[in-house]
Coordinates of C-alpha atoms in Angstrom, one line a residue:
Chain H
M136 CA 144.0 72.4 116.0
T137 CA 145.0 68.8 115.9
D138 CA 147.2 68.9 112.8
G139 CA 148.8 72.2 113.6
D140 CA 149.6 74.1 110.5
T141 CA 146.6 74.0 108.1
E142 CA 144.4 77.1 108.5
L143 CA 140.7 76.8 108.4
E144 CA 138.8 79.6 106.7
L145 CA 135.1 80.4 106.1
V146 CA 134.2 81.8 102.8
M147 CA 130.8 83.5 103.1
A148 CA 129.2 84.8 99.9
M149 CA 125.9 86.7 99.4
I150 CA 124.9 86.1 95.8
R151 CA 122.0 86.5 93.4
Q152 CA 119.6 83.5 93.9
E153 CA 119.6 82.8 90.2
K154 CA 123.4 82.5 90.2
L155 CA 123.4 79.7 92.8
G156 CA 123.6 76.9 90.1
D157 CA 126.7 78.5 88.5
V158 CA 128.3 79.0 91.8
K159 CA 127.7 75.3 92.8
K160 CA 129.3 74.2 89.6
A161 CA 132.3 76.5 90.0
L162 CA 132.9 75.3 93.6
V163 CA 133.0 71.7 92.4
E164 CA 135.5 72.7 89.7
A165 CA 137.6 74.5 92.4
G166 CA 137.7 71.4 94.5
A167 CA 135.5 72.7 97.3
P168 CA 132.1 71.1 96.7
H169 CA 130.9 71.2 100.4
M170 CA 128.6 74.1 101.2
T171 CA 125.7 75.5 103.2
V172 CA 123.1 77.6 101.5
T173 CA 120.6 79.9 103.2
N174 CA 117.9 82.2 101.9
V175 CA 118.6 85.7 103.2
S176 CA 117.5 89.3 102.6
G177 CA 119.8 92.2 102.7
R178 CA 120.7 95.7 101.4
G179 CA 123.7 96.9 99.5
S180 CA 124.1 99.0 96.3
Q181 CA 121.1 97.5 94.5
P182 CA 118.4 100.2 94.3
A183 CA 115.0 99.6 96.1
K184 CA 112.2 98.2 94.0
T185 CA 108.5 98.8 94.1
S186 CA 105.8 96.3 94.9
R187 CA 102.1 96.6 95.4
W188 CA 99.2 95.2 97.4
R189 CA 95.7 96.1 96.2
G190 CA 97.1 98.9 94.1
E191 CA 99.0 100.5 97.0
E192 CA 102.7 100.9 96.4
Y193 CA 105.5 100.2 98.8
S194 CA 109.3 99.9 98.2
I195 CA 111.3 96.9 98.9
D196 CA 114.9 97.7 100.0
L197 CA 115.9 94.3 101.4
H198 CA 116.5 92.1 98.4
Q199 CA 116.3 88.3 98.5
K200 CA 119.7 86.7 98.2
A201 CA 121.4 83.3 98.6
K202 CA 124.1 83.0 101.3
V203 CA 126.7 80.4 100.5
E204 CA 129.0 79.3 103.2
C205 CA 132.0 77.1 102.5
V206 CA 134.8 76.2 105.0
V207 CA 138.1 75.3 103.4
A208 CA 141.4 73.9 104.6
D209 CA 143.5 72.3 101.8
V210 CA 142.0 74.4 99.0
P211 CA 143.2 78.0 99.2
A212 CA 140.4 80.4 100.1
D213 CA 141.6 82.7 97.4
D214 CA 140.7 80.1 94.7
V215 CA 137.3 79.6 96.2
V216 CA 136.6 83.3 96.4
E217 CA 137.7 83.7 92.8
A218 CA 135.5 80.9 91.7
I219 CA 132.5 82.4 93.4
Q220 CA 133.2 85.9 92.2
E221 CA 133.5 84.8 88.6
A222 CA 130.4 82.5 88.7
A223 CA 128.2 85.0 90.5
H224 CA 129.2 88.1 88.4
T225 CA 126.8 90.0 86.2
G226 CA 128.3 93.5 86.5
E227 CA 125.0 95.1 87.8
P228 CA 124.5 96.4 91.3
G229 CA 123.2 93.6 93.5
D230 CA 125.8 90.9 92.5
G231 CA 126.6 90.5 96.2
K232 CA 129.7 90.3 98.4
I233 CA 132.2 87.7 99.6
F234 CA 133.8 87.6 103.1
V235 CA 136.6 85.4 104.3
L236 CA 136.7 84.7 108.1
P237 CA 139.2 82.7 110.2
V238 CA 137.7 79.5 111.8
T239 CA 139.2 78.3 115.1
D240 CA 138.3 74.7 114.7
A241 CA 135.9 72.2 113.0
V242 CA 134.6 68.8 114.1
Q243 CA 133.0 66.2 111.9
V244 CA 130.0 64.8 113.7
R245 CA 130.1 61.4 112.1
T246 CA 133.8 60.6 112.7
G247 CA 134.8 62.9 115.5
D248 CA 137.7 64.1 113.3
S249 CA 138.7 67.7 114.0
G250 CA 140.6 70.5 112.2
A251 CA 141.4 70.1 108.5
D252 CA 140.3 66.4 108.6
A253 CA 136.8 67.4 109.5
V254 CA 136.5 69.7 106.5
Chain Z
M68 CA 47.5 66.8 94.7
E69 CA 47.0 67.1 91.0
M70 CA 49.7 65.6 88.8
A71 CA 50.8 69.0 87.7
E72 CA 51.1 70.3 91.2
V73 CA 53.2 67.3 92.2
L74 CA 55.5 67.8 89.2
A75 CA 55.8 71.5 89.9
E76 CA 56.6 71.0 93.6
G77 CA 59.1 68.3 92.9
V78 CA 61.0 70.2 90.2
N79 CA 60.9 73.4 92.1
T80 CA 62.3 71.7 95.2
V81 CA 65.1 70.1 93.2
W82 CA 66.1 73.5 91.8
A83 CA 65.8 75.2 95.2
L84 CA 68.0 72.6 96.9
T85 CA 70.5 72.8 94.1
V86 CA 70.9 76.5 94.5
I87 CA 71.0 76.2 98.3
F88 CA 74.0 73.9 98.0
L89 CA 75.7 76.3 95.5
I90 CA 75.1 79.2 97.9
F91 CA 76.4 77.2 100.8
F92 CA 79.6 76.6 98.8
M93 CA 80.2 80.4 98.8
H94 CA 81.5 79.9 102.4
A95 CA 84.4 78.0 100.9
G96 CA 85.0 81.0 98.7
F97 CA 84.8 83.5 101.5
A98 CA 87.1 81.4 103.6
M99 CA 89.8 81.3 100.9
L100 CA 89.3 84.9 99.8
E101 CA 89.6 86.3 103.3
S102 CA 92.4 84.1 104.5
G103 CA 94.4 84.9 101.4
Q104 CA 94.1 88.6 102.2
V105 CA 95.3 88.4 105.8
R106 CA 98.9 87.8 107.1
S107 CA 100.1 84.2 107.7
K108 CA 99.7 84.7 111.5
N109 CA 96.0 85.3 111.2
V110 CA 94.9 82.6 108.8
A111 CA 93.5 80.0 111.2
N112 CA 91.5 82.8 112.9
Q113 CA 90.0 83.9 109.6
L114 CA 89.1 80.3 108.7
T115 CA 87.6 79.6 112.1
K116 CA 85.5 82.7 112.0
N117 CA 84.1 81.6 108.6
M118 CA 83.1 78.2 109.8
L119 CA 81.6 79.4 113.1
T120 CA 79.7 82.1 111.4
W121 CA 77.8 79.5 109.5
A122 CA 77.5 77.2 112.5
I123 CA 76.2 79.7 115.0
G124 CA 74.3 81.8 112.5
I125 CA 72.3 78.8 111.2
V126 CA 71.3 77.6 114.6
V127 CA 70.2 81.1 115.6
F128 CA 68.3 81.5 112.4
F129 CA 66.5 78.2 113.0
L130 CA 65.6 79.0 116.6
A131 CA 64.5 82.6 116.1
G132 CA 66.1 84.6 113.3
M133 CA 63.7 83.4 110.6
G134 CA 60.7 83.8 112.9
I135 CA 61.7 87.3 113.9
A136 CA 62.1 88.2 110.2
N137 CA 58.6 86.9 109.4
N138 CA 56.9 88.4 112.5
F139 CA 58.7 91.8 112.3
G140 CA 57.9 91.9 108.5
S141 CA 54.3 91.1 109.3
A142 CA 54.0 93.6 112.1
V143 CA 55.1 96.5 109.8
G144 CA 53.8 95.1 106.6
G145 CA 50.3 94.0 107.6
G146 CA 50.8 90.2 107.6
E147 CA 50.0 87.4 110.0
A148 CA 51.8 86.2 113.1
S149 CA 53.8 83.0 112.7
A150 CA 56.0 80.7 114.7
L151 CA 59.3 82.0 116.1
A152 CA 61.2 78.7 115.8
M153 CA 61.2 76.4 112.8
F154 CA 60.6 73.1 114.7
D155 CA 57.2 72.4 113.0
A156 CA 57.8 74.1 109.7
G157 CA 57.5 70.8 107.8
S158 CA 59.3 69.5 104.8
Q159 CA 58.7 72.3 102.4
G160 CA 59.0 74.8 105.2
W161 CA 62.4 73.6 106.1
V162 CA 63.6 73.8 102.5
M163 CA 62.4 77.4 102.3
W164 CA 63.9 78.1 105.8
L165 CA 67.3 76.9 104.6
F166 CA 66.9 78.8 101.3
S167 CA 66.4 82.0 103.4
A168 CA 69.2 81.0 105.8
V169 CA 71.9 80.7 103.2
F170 CA 71.3 84.3 102.2
A171 CA 71.4 85.5 105.8
M172 CA 74.7 83.7 106.4
T173 CA 76.2 85.4 103.4
A174 CA 75.5 88.8 104.9
A175 CA 77.0 87.6 108.3
T176 CA 80.2 86.3 106.9
I177 CA 81.1 89.4 104.9
V178 CA 81.8 91.3 108.2
S179 CA 84.6 89.0 109.2
G180 CA 86.8 90.3 106.3
A181 CA 86.5 93.9 107.6
V182 CA 87.5 93.2 111.2
A183 CA 90.3 90.7 110.4
G184 CA 93.5 90.7 112.4
R185 CA 92.4 92.4 115.6
A186 CA 88.8 91.6 116.6
K187 CA 88.4 89.2 119.5
L188 CA 86.8 85.9 118.4
R189 CA 84.1 86.0 121.1
A190 CA 83.3 89.6 120.1
Y191 CA 82.9 88.7 116.4
L192 CA 80.9 85.6 117.2
S193 CA 78.6 87.6 119.6
Y194 CA 78.0 90.1 116.8
T195 CA 77.3 87.2 114.4
F196 CA 74.7 85.9 116.9
L197 CA 73.0 89.3 117.0
L198 CA 73.2 89.8 113.2
A199 CA 71.4 86.5 112.6
L200 CA 69.0 87.1 115.4
V201 CA 68.0 90.8 114.9
I202 CA 70.0 92.9 112.4
Y203 CA 69.4 90.8 109.3
P204 CA 65.9 89.7 110.2
V205 CA 64.8 93.4 110.5
V206 CA 66.2 94.2 107.1
S207 CA 64.8 91.2 105.3
G208 CA 61.5 91.6 107.1
L209 CA 61.3 95.1 105.6
V210 CA 61.9 93.8 102.1
W211 CA 61.2 90.1 101.7
Y212 CA 59.3 88.5 104.5
A213 CA 55.8 89.4 105.7
P214 CA 53.7 86.3 105.5
G215 CA 50.1 87.3 104.5
G216 CA 51.1 90.9 103.9
T217 CA 53.5 93.0 101.9
P218 CA 56.9 93.9 103.3
W219 CA 56.9 97.6 104.1
L220 CA 59.8 98.8 101.7
T221 CA 58.5 96.5 99.0
G222 CA 55.1 98.1 99.4
L223 CA 56.8 101.5 98.7
G224 CA 58.1 100.1 95.4
F225 CA 61.6 99.1 96.6
H226 CA 63.0 96.3 94.5
D227 CA 65.9 94.1 95.6
F228 CA 65.8 90.9 93.7
A229 CA 68.5 88.7 95.3
G230 CA 69.9 90.8 98.0
G231 CA 72.2 93.5 96.5
M232 CA 71.2 95.7 99.5
V233 CA 69.5 93.2 101.9
V234 CA 72.5 90.9 101.9
H235 CA 75.6 92.5 100.4
G236 CA 74.8 96.1 101.2
V237 CA 74.1 95.1 104.8
G238 CA 77.3 93.0 105.0
G239 CA 79.5 95.7 103.5
I240 CA 78.1 98.6 105.6
A241 CA 78.1 96.5 108.7
G242 CA 81.8 95.6 108.0
L243 CA 82.8 99.3 107.5
T244 CA 80.9 100.3 110.7
A245 CA 82.5 97.4 112.8
A246 CA 86.0 98.2 111.4
W247 CA 85.5 101.9 112.2
M248 CA 84.4 101.1 115.8
L249 CA 87.2 98.7 116.3
G250 CA 90.0 100.9 115.1
A251 CA 92.8 99.9 112.6
R252 CA 95.3 97.1 113.0
L253 CA 98.4 98.3 115.0
D254 CA 100.7 98.6 111.9
R255 CA 98.1 100.1 109.5
Y256 CA 98.9 103.7 110.3
D257 CA 102.2 105.0 111.6
A258 CA 102.5 107.6 114.4
S259 CA 101.9 110.5 111.9
G260 CA 98.8 108.8 110.6
K261 CA 100.4 107.7 107.3
L262 CA 99.0 104.6 105.8
Q263 CA 101.2 101.5 105.8
V264 CA 100.7 98.7 103.3
I265 CA 100.2 95.3 104.9
P266 CA 100.1 92.7 102.1
G267 CA 98.1 89.6 102.6
H268 CA 99.8 86.2 102.6
S269 CA 98.4 84.5 99.5
I270 CA 97.1 86.0 96.3
T271 CA 96.6 82.4 95.2
F272 CA 94.0 81.7 97.9
A273 CA 92.3 85.1 97.3
T274 CA 91.9 84.3 93.7
L275 CA 90.7 80.8 94.3
G276 CA 88.2 82.1 96.8
T277 CA 87.0 84.7 94.3
L278 CA 86.3 82.1 91.6
V279 CA 84.6 79.8 94.1
L280 CA 82.4 82.7 95.0
C281 CA 81.6 83.5 91.4
F282 CA 80.5 79.9 90.9
G283 CA 78.3 80.0 94.0
W284 CA 76.9 83.3 92.9
Y285 CA 75.1 81.6 90.1
G286 CA 73.0 79.9 92.8
F287 CA 72.7 83.2 94.7
N288 CA 71.3 85.2 91.7
V289 CA 69.9 82.7 89.3
G290 CA 68.5 80.6 92.1
T291 CA 66.5 83.6 93.3
A292 CA 64.3 82.8 90.3
A293 CA 63.3 80.0 92.6
T294 CA 60.3 78.5 91.0
V295 CA 60.8 76.5 87.7
F296 CA 57.1 75.7 87.3
S297 CA 53.8 77.1 88.5
V298 CA 50.4 75.6 88.0
G299 CA 47.8 77.8 86.4
E300 CA 44.4 77.3 84.8
G301 CA 46.0 75.8 81.7
G302 CA 48.0 73.4 83.8
L303 CA 51.8 73.4 84.2
M304 CA 53.6 76.5 83.1
L305 CA 56.9 78.3 83.7
G306 CA 57.2 80.2 87.0
D307 CA 60.2 82.4 87.6
Y308 CA 61.9 80.4 84.8
S309 CA 60.0 82.6 82.4
Y310 CA 62.7 85.3 83.0
V311 CA 65.6 83.2 84.3
G312 CA 67.7 83.9 81.2
R313 CA 67.8 87.6 82.0
V314 CA 69.2 86.8 85.4
V315 CA 71.9 84.5 83.9
M316 CA 72.8 87.3 81.4
S317 CA 72.9 90.1 84.0
T318 CA 74.9 88.0 86.5
T319 CA 77.5 87.0 83.9
L320 CA 77.9 90.4 82.3
G321 CA 78.1 92.1 85.6
M322 CA 80.8 89.8 86.9
T323 CA 83.0 90.1 83.8
M324 CA 82.6 93.9 83.4
G325 CA 83.5 94.3 87.1
A326 CA 86.8 92.6 86.5
I327 CA 87.4 94.8 83.4
G328 CA 86.5 98.0 85.3
A329 CA 88.8 97.2 88.2
A330 CA 91.6 96.2 85.9
A331 CA 91.2 99.4 83.8
M332 CA 91.1 101.7 86.9
T333 CA 94.2 100.2 88.5
W334 CA 96.1 100.3 85.2
K335 CA 95.2 104.0 84.8
R336 CA 96.1 104.9 88.4
T337 CA 99.3 102.8 88.8
G338 CA 100.4 101.6 85.4
K339 CA 99.9 98.0 86.6
V340 CA 97.0 95.7 86.4
D341 CA 96.4 94.7 90.0
T342 CA 95.5 91.1 90.5
L343 CA 93.6 91.5 93.8
Y344 CA 91.6 94.4 92.4
V345 CA 90.6 92.3 89.4
A346 CA 89.4 89.6 91.8
N347 CA 87.6 92.1 93.9
G348 CA 86.2 93.6 90.7
M349 CA 84.6 90.3 89.6
L350 CA 82.8 90.3 93.0
A351 CA 81.8 94.0 92.9
G352 CA 80.4 93.4 89.4
L353 CA 78.3 90.5 90.8
V354 CA 77.2 92.5 93.8
I355 CA 76.1 95.5 91.7
V356 CA 73.7 93.5 89.6
T357 CA 72.5 91.2 92.4
G358 CA 69.7 93.5 93.4
T359 CA 68.2 94.0 90.0
A360 CA 69.4 91.1 87.8
D361 CA 65.8 90.2 86.9
V362 CA 64.9 93.7 85.5
L363 CA 68.1 94.9 83.9
T364 CA 68.6 95.5 80.2
P365 CA 71.8 94.0 78.7
M366 CA 73.3 97.5 78.5
G367 CA 72.4 98.0 82.1
A368 CA 74.2 94.8 83.2
L369 CA 77.3 95.9 81.2
A370 CA 77.2 99.5 82.5
L371 CA 76.6 98.6 86.2
G372 CA 79.3 95.8 86.1
L373 CA 81.7 98.4 84.8
I374 CA 80.8 100.9 87.4
G375 CA 81.1 98.3 90.1
G376 CA 84.7 97.6 89.0
L377 CA 85.7 101.3 88.4
Q378 CA 84.5 102.5 91.8
L379 CA 86.5 99.9 93.8
P380 CA 89.9 101.6 94.0
L381 CA 88.3 105.1 94.5
V382 CA 86.1 104.0 97.3
F383 CA 88.8 101.9 99.0
D384 CA 91.3 104.8 98.8
F385 CA 88.6 107.1 100.4
V386 CA 88.0 104.6 103.2
S387 CA 91.6 103.9 104.0
R388 CA 93.1 107.4 103.4
K389 CA 90.3 109.8 104.3
L390 CA 88.1 107.9 106.7
K391 CA 91.2 106.1 108.0
V392 CA 89.1 102.9 108.5
D393 CA 91.0 99.6 108.2
D394 CA 88.7 97.5 106.0
V395 CA 91.2 94.6 105.6
C396 CA 89.4 92.7 102.8
A397 CA 87.8 95.8 101.2
V398 CA 84.3 94.6 102.0
F399 CA 82.8 98.1 101.9
P400 CA 83.7 98.9 98.3
V401 CA 83.0 95.3 97.1
H402 CA 79.7 94.7 98.9
G403 CA 78.6 98.0 100.4
T404 CA 78.9 100.7 97.7
A405 CA 78.5 98.2 94.9
G406 CA 75.3 96.8 96.4
A407 CA 73.8 100.3 97.1
L408 CA 74.9 101.7 93.7
G409 CA 73.3 98.8 91.8
I410 CA 70.0 99.4 93.6
V411 CA 70.0 103.2 93.1
L412 CA 71.3 103.3 89.5
F413 CA 69.1 100.5 88.1
P414 CA 66.2 102.8 87.0
L415 CA 68.6 104.1 84.3
W416 CA 68.5 100.6 82.7
S417 CA 65.1 99.1 83.7
V418 CA 63.2 96.7 81.4
N419 CA 60.1 98.7 82.4
G420 CA 61.7 102.0 81.5
T421 CA 61.5 104.2 78.4
P422 CA 64.4 103.1 76.0
V423 CA 66.8 105.7 74.8
G424 CA 68.8 104.8 71.7
E425 CA 66.9 101.6 70.9
G426 CA 68.0 101.9 67.3
V427 CA 71.6 101.3 68.5
V428 CA 71.1 98.2 70.7
S429 CA 68.0 96.2 71.6
G430 CA 66.8 97.4 75.0
G431 CA 68.3 100.8 74.5
L432 CA 71.5 102.5 75.6
L433 CA 69.5 103.7 78.5
S434 CA 66.0 102.6 79.6
V435 CA 64.8 105.1 82.2
E436 CA 62.1 104.4 84.7
P437 CA 62.0 107.7 86.7
G438 CA 59.4 106.5 89.2
M439 CA 61.9 103.9 90.6
F440 CA 64.5 106.3 91.8
A441 CA 62.6 107.4 94.9
P442 CA 61.7 104.0 96.3
Q443 CA 65.2 102.7 95.6
I444 CA 66.9 105.6 97.4
I445 CA 64.5 105.4 100.3
G446 CA 65.1 101.6 100.7
V447 CA 68.9 102.1 100.6
A448 CA 68.7 104.9 103.1
V449 CA 66.5 103.0 105.6
I450 CA 68.6 99.9 105.5
T451 CA 71.9 101.9 105.8
V452 CA 70.7 103.8 108.8
W453 CA 69.5 100.7 110.6
T454 CA 72.7 98.7 109.8
V455 CA 75.0 101.5 110.9
V456 CA 73.1 102.2 114.1
A457 CA 72.7 98.6 115.2
T458 CA 76.3 97.6 114.3
A459 CA 77.8 100.7 116.0
A460 CA 75.7 100.0 119.1
V461 CA 76.9 96.4 119.4
W462 CA 80.6 97.0 118.7
G463 CA 80.4 100.2 120.9
A464 CA 79.1 98.1 123.7
F465 CA 81.9 95.5 123.3
K466 CA 84.4 98.4 123.2
A467 CA 82.9 100.0 126.4
V468 CA 83.6 96.9 128.3
G469 CA 87.0 96.3 126.7
Q470 CA 86.0 93.1 124.9
D471 CA 86.2 94.3 121.3
R472 CA 89.8 93.5 120.3
V473 CA 92.8 91.5 121.5
S474 CA 95.7 93.0 123.4
E475 CA 98.6 94.6 121.5
E476 CA 100.9 91.6 122.4
E477 CA 98.3 89.2 121.1
E478 CA 97.9 91.2 117.9
Q479 CA 101.6 91.3 117.3
A480 CA 101.9 87.5 117.9
G481 CA 98.9 86.9 115.6
L482 CA 95.4 85.8 116.3
D483 CA 96.3 82.2 115.3
T484 CA 98.4 81.9 118.4
A485 CA 96.3 84.2 120.7
E486 CA 92.9 82.8 120.0
H487 CA 93.5 79.3 118.7
G488 CA 97.0 78.2 119.8
I489 CA 97.8 77.4 116.2
D490 CA 100.6 78.2 113.8
S491 CA 99.0 78.0 110.3
Y492 CA 102.3 77.5 108.5
P493 CA 104.8 75.8 111.0
E494 CA 107.0 74.5 108.2
F495 CA 107.6 77.9 106.6
G496 CA 109.3 79.6 109.6
R497 CA 107.7 81.9 112.0
P498 CA 106.7 85.5 110.9
E499 CA 109.1 87.2 113.3
A500 CA 108.9 91.0 113.8
V501 CA 111.2 93.4 112.0
T502 CA 111.8 96.5 114.1
D503 CA 111.3 99.3 111.6
G504 CA 107.7 100.5 111.8
G505 CA 106.8 97.5 113.8
A506 CA 105.7 95.7 110.7
V507 CA 106.4 92.1 110.1
R508 CA 108.3 92.4 106.8
T509 CA 111.2 90.2 105.8
D510 CA 111.5 92.2 102.6
G511 CA 112.0 95.4 104.6
G512 CA 109.2 97.1 102.6
V513 CA 108.1 100.6 103.6
Q514 CA 105.4 102.8 102.3
D515 CA 106.4 105.0 99.4
D516 CA 104.3 108.1 99.7

């Protein structure tokens, strides 16, 4: 890394799609507004639900979720995790999970800056 | 020509052309209904089949189909020989040719919904060619066409007003037969034979198509009362329009009760009101009154429409779980059984019958015409046997030479890619395969029972 001591971390959260607005707001308040959002499907503790086509039932065990990815350098990852956890929380199974991963480097395409400056 | 004759011919032609255009528009309905019920990888294929059914079928029907119907009808019904092709039919002749052709093309296009998702395009189009050339002309020659004579089944007393059996019964039964010969889509039954649900890609298109069909059906049924005026000794008088209101009433009540019947049956069976079954129910309710809309009592229209809707889930379950035939768009319950049931059950509510309970409602709760049961059953049986045998022979021949369905790889990739080189929804991401069960399911859905 170019500036040596600042660690880069990826906060990756699977959340309820309807909580995306609250999470965006919370990330702005936490000082980490940059994010990537993807529609994903996945399985956790949320029970399967039933759907139908022409009256025939089938169960859906992969639930539609939003994946929020946020690379942080100057803002502590713990603060971002806490912000997402509070904003995405309902207390019911299916609230999602948050993972924190180390990132070896980052480069900003426009400026060519790398490391913490790129984030 | 006398003034009255000119007036009658002019008005009748305006009405005939109006309903022809309405019936033509049903192809837009079929295109939306069927493409909504298939997966996003088979949409362009379904749409192409619908357009080419019309295109190829019409040309065949002009060159020989209409002529074969007329001449076959005359040969068995004691009529006169007539031209095979329609080149010199003349102005009125061409109007009546197109009037006949739009009914024929409706029968043809129904089959495409049953064989969706795996039939080869050239196999389907070859079948359409033969349906317009022989299969439909034979049926319609037995019931409607025998210039100078009386069509054989009609001579026996068989009554099919607008094609409940001739058009819809034939389409539905041919669809079931073709789907049976073709085998199910790869993912429809798992290794143990258990049925897998394969949802279509758009309930919105399916519903739009249904309502477009309902609109066009007014042309189909009400337009079969084809003559507004006739000219008698007293001059101008009403022709088929003397009873047109009964057709309007039967058609509308059948359609609406079909939706109610299907909604009620799915609610009773699953605790939910199934949208696609409600849509199918409107059509089954229309089909079931199509054959006898001119001779039904109001109670008959209500009862038959309800039966048309109620039978849908039961027949579809029987076809998919017991017969294990993959009728993708449910054309057999919607067009086949509904068409045949309407023809066979109508003598319970005939305007020429003996009313039962006329004190309760005008026309009677029932109005039984016992003499009509035999001819109706004979007609349905004859048409069913011919349709099954002819359709099985054609698809059996395709199968024997390995030309009936696309390869497994092509089916997995989708017919849009395999047959047309098209991705119907390029901006929505490709429908990539999920490994469990081989089904393309991003929601991970699996069959419950």
